[in-house]
């Protein structure tokens, strides 16, 4: 991970709270991290937390009005060595699989031509739904590496497969895949 530039995409789901630790582990391993968060992700974790831990501004909007004229989805794609999306909600998985680019994260995904890793997180019934499985299969066929969710207690109170892999396991998976 040393000297790697990681673009961390965070989509909406309770597992977004784990992204603080994920950023911390990437930085501790020597990586630089920039974050793109969906609006729904920001319901679960704040931009201030993400900016403090990554030491970089968090991008949330497709159209930045700060005065920088560089299209951010292109500049981020050029900057990063890899893209990691954690948690990857059913919504963002579907957008990626269908080529829908209607927010900063999905637009950046379509502009990205380097390794992409996604860590799905959702209710078991959603994860097992044939549409989600079809979308994951489609992404795998395009070379996206899926960090499988684990079984365990879910935010809704039920148990099953759908819980996002722990941050340390995500870092370990990516490290092995990129060595």
mmCIF file of C-alpha atoms in Angstrom:
data_model
loop_
_atom_site.group_PDB
_atom_site.id
_atom_site.type_symbol
_atom_site.label_atom_id
_atom_site.label_comp_id
_atom_site.label_asym_id
_atom_site.label_seq_id
_atom_site.Cartn_x
_atom_site.Cartn_y
_atom_site.Cartn_z
ATOM 1 C CA UNK A 1 0.000 0.000 0.000
ATOM 2 C CA UNK A 2 2.977 2.308 0.388
ATOM 3 C CA UNK A 3 2.727 5.293 -1.949
ATOM 4 C CA UNK A 4 -0.542 4.018 -3.476
ATOM 5 C CA UNK A 5 -3.221 6.578 -4.268
ATOM 6 C CA UNK A 6 -6.620 5.222 -3.330
ATOM 7 C CA UNK A 7 -9.929 6.709 -4.338
ATOM 8 C CA UNK A 8 -12.430 5.548 -1.708
ATOM 9 C CA UNK A 9 -16.049 5.636 -2.810
ATOM 10 C CA UNK A 10 -18.603 5.491 -0.020
ATOM 11 C CA UNK A 11 -22.234 4.747 -0.828
ATOM 12 C CA UNK A 12 -25.230 4.947 1.464
ATOM 13 C CA UNK A 13 -25.507 2.261 4.103
ATOM 14 C CA UNK A 14 -24.942 1.837 7.804
ATOM 15 C CA UNK A 15 -21.565 0.210 7.111
ATOM 16 C CA UNK A 16 -20.292 3.648 6.049
ATOM 17 C CA UNK A 17 -19.394 4.189 9.712
ATOM 18 C CA UNK A 18 -16.548 1.681 9.197
ATOM 19 C CA UNK A 19 -14.917 3.905 6.585
ATOM 20 C CA UNK A 20 -13.146 5.998 9.194
ATOM 21 C CA UNK A 21 -11.180 2.946 10.253
ATOM 22 C CA UNK A 22 -10.665 1.890 6.632
ATOM 23 C CA UNK A 23 -9.121 5.269 5.804
ATOM 24 C CA UNK A 24 -6.957 5.106 8.922
ATOM 25 C CA UNK A 25 -5.624 1.671 7.909
ATOM 26 C CA UNK A 26 -4.882 2.776 4.337
ATOM 27 C CA UNK A 27 -3.028 5.870 5.580
ATOM 28 C CA UNK A 28 -1.137 3.863 8.206
ATOM 29 C CA UNK A 29 -0.019 1.505 5.404
ATOM 30 C CA UNK A 30 1.449 4.476 3.513
ATOM 31 C CA UNK A 31 -1.360 5.201 1.050
ATOM 32 C CA UNK A 32 -2.890 8.541 0.179
ATOM 33 C CA UNK A 33 -6.690 8.534 0.219
ATOM 34 C CA UNK A 34 -9.274 10.756 -1.421
ATOM 35 C CA UNK A 35 -12.958 10.202 -0.755
ATOM 36 C CA UNK A 36 -16.026 10.470 -2.959
ATOM 37 C CA UNK A 37 -19.199 10.055 -0.914
ATOM 38 C CA UNK A 38 -22.772 9.859 -2.120
ATOM 39 C CA UNK A 39 -25.389 12.045 -0.496
ATOM 40 C CA UNK A 40 -26.842 8.953 1.163
ATOM 41 C CA UNK A 41 -23.422 8.023 2.583
ATOM 42 C CA UNK A 42 -23.338 11.363 4.374
ATOM 43 C CA UNK A 43 -26.414 10.301 6.340
ATOM 44 C CA UNK A 44 -24.144 7.784 8.107
ATOM 45 C CA UNK A 45 -20.730 9.487 8.324
ATOM 46 C CA UNK A 46 -19.774 13.149 8.186
ATOM 47 C CA UNK A 47 -17.514 14.887 5.688
ATOM 48 C CA UNK A 48 -15.508 16.323 8.612
ATOM 49 C CA UNK A 49 -14.625 12.814 9.835
ATOM 50 C CA UNK A 50 -13.624 11.704 6.349
ATOM 51 C CA UNK A 51 -11.596 14.858 5.647
ATOM 52 C CA UNK A 52 -9.802 14.715 8.973
ATOM 53 C CA UNK A 53 -8.761 11.088 8.531
ATOM 54 C CA UNK A 54 -7.883 11.287 4.820
ATOM 55 C CA UNK A 55 -6.357 14.770 5.058
ATOM 56 C CA UNK A 56 -8.131 15.567 1.802
ATOM 57 C CA UNK A 57 -11.317 17.298 0.805
ATOM 58 C CA UNK A 58 -14.346 15.010 0.404
ATOM 59 C CA UNK A 59 -16.082 15.165 -2.951
ATOM 60 C CA UNK A 60 -19.840 14.767 -2.983
ATOM 61 C CA UNK A 61 -21.163 16.691 -5.968
ATOM 62 C CA UNK A 62 -20.700 16.184 -9.687
ATOM 63 C CA UNK A 63 -20.590 19.899 -10.297
ATOM 64 C CA UNK A 64 -18.192 21.742 -8.032
ATOM 65 C CA UNK A 65 -18.814 25.469 -7.746
ATOM 66 C CA UNK A 66 -15.599 26.221 -5.831
ATOM 67 C CA UNK A 67 -13.944 27.688 -8.911
ATOM 68 C CA UNK A 68 -11.873 24.635 -9.925
ATOM 69 C CA UNK A 69 -12.758 24.001 -13.566
ATOM 70 C CA UNK A 70 -11.245 20.507 -13.813
ATOM 71 C CA UNK A 71 -13.975 17.873 -14.156
ATOM 72 C CA UNK A 72 -13.466 16.062 -10.856
ATOM 73 C CA UNK A 73 -14.496 12.643 -12.098
ATOM 74 C CA UNK A 74 -11.698 12.805 -14.664
ATOM 75 C CA UNK A 75 -9.076 14.333 -12.373
ATOM 76 C CA UNK A 76 -9.825 11.727 -9.694
ATOM 77 C CA UNK A 77 -9.601 8.906 -12.209
ATOM 78 C CA UNK A 78 -6.259 10.252 -13.425
ATOM 79 C CA UNK A 79 -4.925 10.714 -9.870
ATOM 80 C CA UNK A 80 -5.760 7.340 -8.302
ATOM 81 C CA UNK A 81 -4.010 4.001 -8.655
ATOM 82 C CA UNK A 82 -7.141 2.137 -7.618
ATOM 83 C CA UNK A 83 -10.746 2.681 -6.647
ATOM 84 C CA UNK A 84 -12.283 1.044 -3.581
ATOM 85 C CA UNK A 85 -16.021 1.301 -2.963
ATOM 86 C CA UNK A 86 -17.012 0.420 0.591
ATOM 87 C CA UNK A 87 -19.748 0.003 1.425
ATOM 88 C CA UNK A 88 -21.117 -0.784 -2.009
ATOM 89 C CA UNK A 89 -24.890 -0.587 -1.686
ATOM 90 C CA UNK A 90 -27.306 -2.404 -3.982
ATOM 91 C CA UNK A 91 -28.031 0.991 -5.508
ATOM 92 C CA UNK A 92 -24.435 1.813 -6.456
ATOM 93 C CA UNK A 93 -23.784 -1.763 -7.634
ATOM 94 C CA UNK A 94 -26.800 -1.452 -9.938
ATOM 95 C CA UNK A 95 -25.650 1.930 -11.238
ATOM 96 C CA UNK A 96 -22.161 0.615 -11.935
ATOM 97 C CA UNK A 97 -23.468 -2.527 -13.675
ATOM 98 C CA UNK A 98 -25.880 -0.564 -15.874
ATOM 99 C CA UNK A 99 -23.588 2.342 -16.660
ATOM 100 C CA UNK A 100 -25.760 4.906 -14.899
ATOM 101 C CA UNK A 101 -23.716 8.005 -14.114
ATOM 102 C CA UNK A 102 -25.933 10.373 -12.166
ATOM 103 C CA UNK A 103 -23.741 11.294 -9.191
ATOM 104 C CA UNK A 104 -20.075 11.951 -8.440
ATOM 105 C CA UNK A 105 -19.294 8.337 -7.512
ATOM 106 C CA UNK A 106 -21.000 6.602 -10.443
ATOM 107 C CA UNK A 107 -19.592 9.129 -12.924
ATOM 108 C CA UNK A 108 -16.078 8.602 -11.581
ATOM 109 C CA UNK A 109 -16.512 4.819 -11.822
ATOM 110 C CA UNK A 110 -17.257 5.120 -15.546
ATOM 111 C CA UNK A 111 -14.170 7.280 -16.056
ATOM 112 C CA UNK A 112 -11.945 4.874 -14.101
ATOM 113 C CA UNK A 113 -9.718 2.478 -16.063
ATOM 114 C CA UNK A 114 -7.573 1.009 -13.280
ATOM 115 C CA UNK A 115 -8.299 -1.660 -10.629
ATOM 116 C CA UNK A 116 -11.663 -1.364 -8.882
ATOM 117 C CA UNK A 117 -12.608 -3.164 -5.671
ATOM 118 C CA UNK A 118 -16.097 -3.179 -4.178
ATOM 119 C CA UNK A 119 -17.191 -4.354 -0.743
ATOM 120 C CA UNK A 120 -20.958 -4.957 -0.834
ATOM 121 C CA UNK A 121 -23.029 -4.326 2.274
ATOM 122 C CA UNK A 122 -26.774 -4.766 2.577
ATOM 123 C CA UNK A 123 -29.534 -6.888 4.054
ATOM 124 C CA UNK A 124 -29.243 -10.605 3.258
ATOM 125 C CA UNK A 125 -32.452 -10.665 1.214
ATOM 126 C CA UNK A 126 -31.172 -7.752 -0.858
ATOM 127 C CA UNK A 127 -27.737 -9.314 -1.307
ATOM 128 C CA UNK A 128 -29.235 -12.648 -2.399
ATOM 129 C CA UNK A 129 -31.763 -11.052 -4.761
ATOM 130 C CA UNK A 130 -31.209 -12.289 -8.325
ATOM 131 C CA UNK A 131 -30.894 -8.721 -9.659
ATOM 132 C CA UNK A 132 -28.081 -7.868 -7.228
ATOM 133 C CA UNK A 133 -26.343 -11.157 -8.004
ATOM 134 C CA UNK A 134 -26.694 -10.502 -11.741
ATOM 135 C CA UNK A 135 -25.233 -7.014 -11.293
ATOM 136 C CA UNK A 136 -22.301 -8.402 -9.287
ATOM 137 C CA UNK A 137 -21.672 -11.050 -11.955
ATOM 138 C CA UNK A 138 -21.718 -8.331 -14.606
ATOM 139 C CA UNK A 139 -19.179 -6.255 -12.672
ATOM 140 C CA UNK A 140 -16.946 -9.291 -12.115
ATOM 141 C CA UNK A 141 -17.000 -9.954 -15.873
ATOM 142 C CA UNK A 142 -15.684 -6.409 -16.348
ATOM 143 C CA UNK A 143 -12.781 -7.057 -13.968
ATOM 144 C CA UNK A 144 -14.194 -5.467 -10.818
ATOM 145 C CA UNK A 145 -12.960 -7.368 -7.768
ATOM 146 C CA UNK A 146 -15.654 -8.104 -5.216
ATOM 147 C CA UNK A 147 -14.729 -8.337 -1.545
ATOM 148 C CA UNK A 148 -17.483 -10.652 -0.376
ATOM 149 C CA UNK A 149 -19.673 -9.612 2.530
ATOM 150 C CA UNK A 150 -19.629 -11.814 5.604
ATOM 151 C CA UNK A 151 -22.306 -13.471 7.651
ATOM 152 C CA UNK A 152 -23.275 -11.873 10.904
ATOM 153 C CA UNK A 153 -25.680 -9.590 12.658
ATOM 154 C CA UNK A 154 -27.087 -6.918 10.381
ATOM 155 C CA UNK A 155 -28.271 -3.427 11.266
ATOM 156 C CA UNK A 156 -31.906 -4.476 10.795
ATOM 157 C CA UNK A 157 -31.554 -7.007 13.622
ATOM 158 C CA UNK A 158 -31.466 -10.137 11.485
ATOM 159 C CA UNK A 159 -28.412 -12.251 10.766
ATOM 160 C CA UNK A 160 -27.034 -13.481 7.475
ATOM 161 C CA UNK A 161 -24.653 -12.718 4.640
ATOM 162 C CA UNK A 162 -24.535 -9.057 3.737
ATOM 163 C CA UNK A 163 -22.395 -7.504 6.426
ATOM 164 C CA UNK A 164 -19.486 -5.542 4.924
ATOM 165 C CA UNK A 165 -16.091 -7.153 5.431
ATOM 166 C CA UNK A 166 -14.131 -5.606 8.288
ATOM 167 C CA UNK A 167 -11.752 -2.789 7.309
ATOM 168 C CA UNK A 168 -8.626 -4.830 8.145
ATOM 169 C CA UNK A 169 -9.888 -7.662 5.929
ATOM 170 C CA UNK A 170 -10.562 -5.236 3.077
ATOM 171 C CA UNK A 171 -7.025 -3.844 3.311
ATOM 172 C CA UNK A 172 -5.583 -7.376 3.452
ATOM 173 C CA UNK A 173 -7.609 -8.448 0.380
ATOM 174 C CA UNK A 174 -6.508 -5.425 -1.644
ATOM 175 C CA UNK A 175 -2.887 -5.766 -0.551
ATOM 176 C CA UNK A 176 -2.795 -9.400 -1.714
ATOM 177 C CA UNK A 177 -4.487 -8.537 -5.011
ATOM 178 C CA UNK A 178 -2.114 -5.675 -5.836
ATOM 179 C CA UNK A 179 1.248 -7.138 -4.848
#
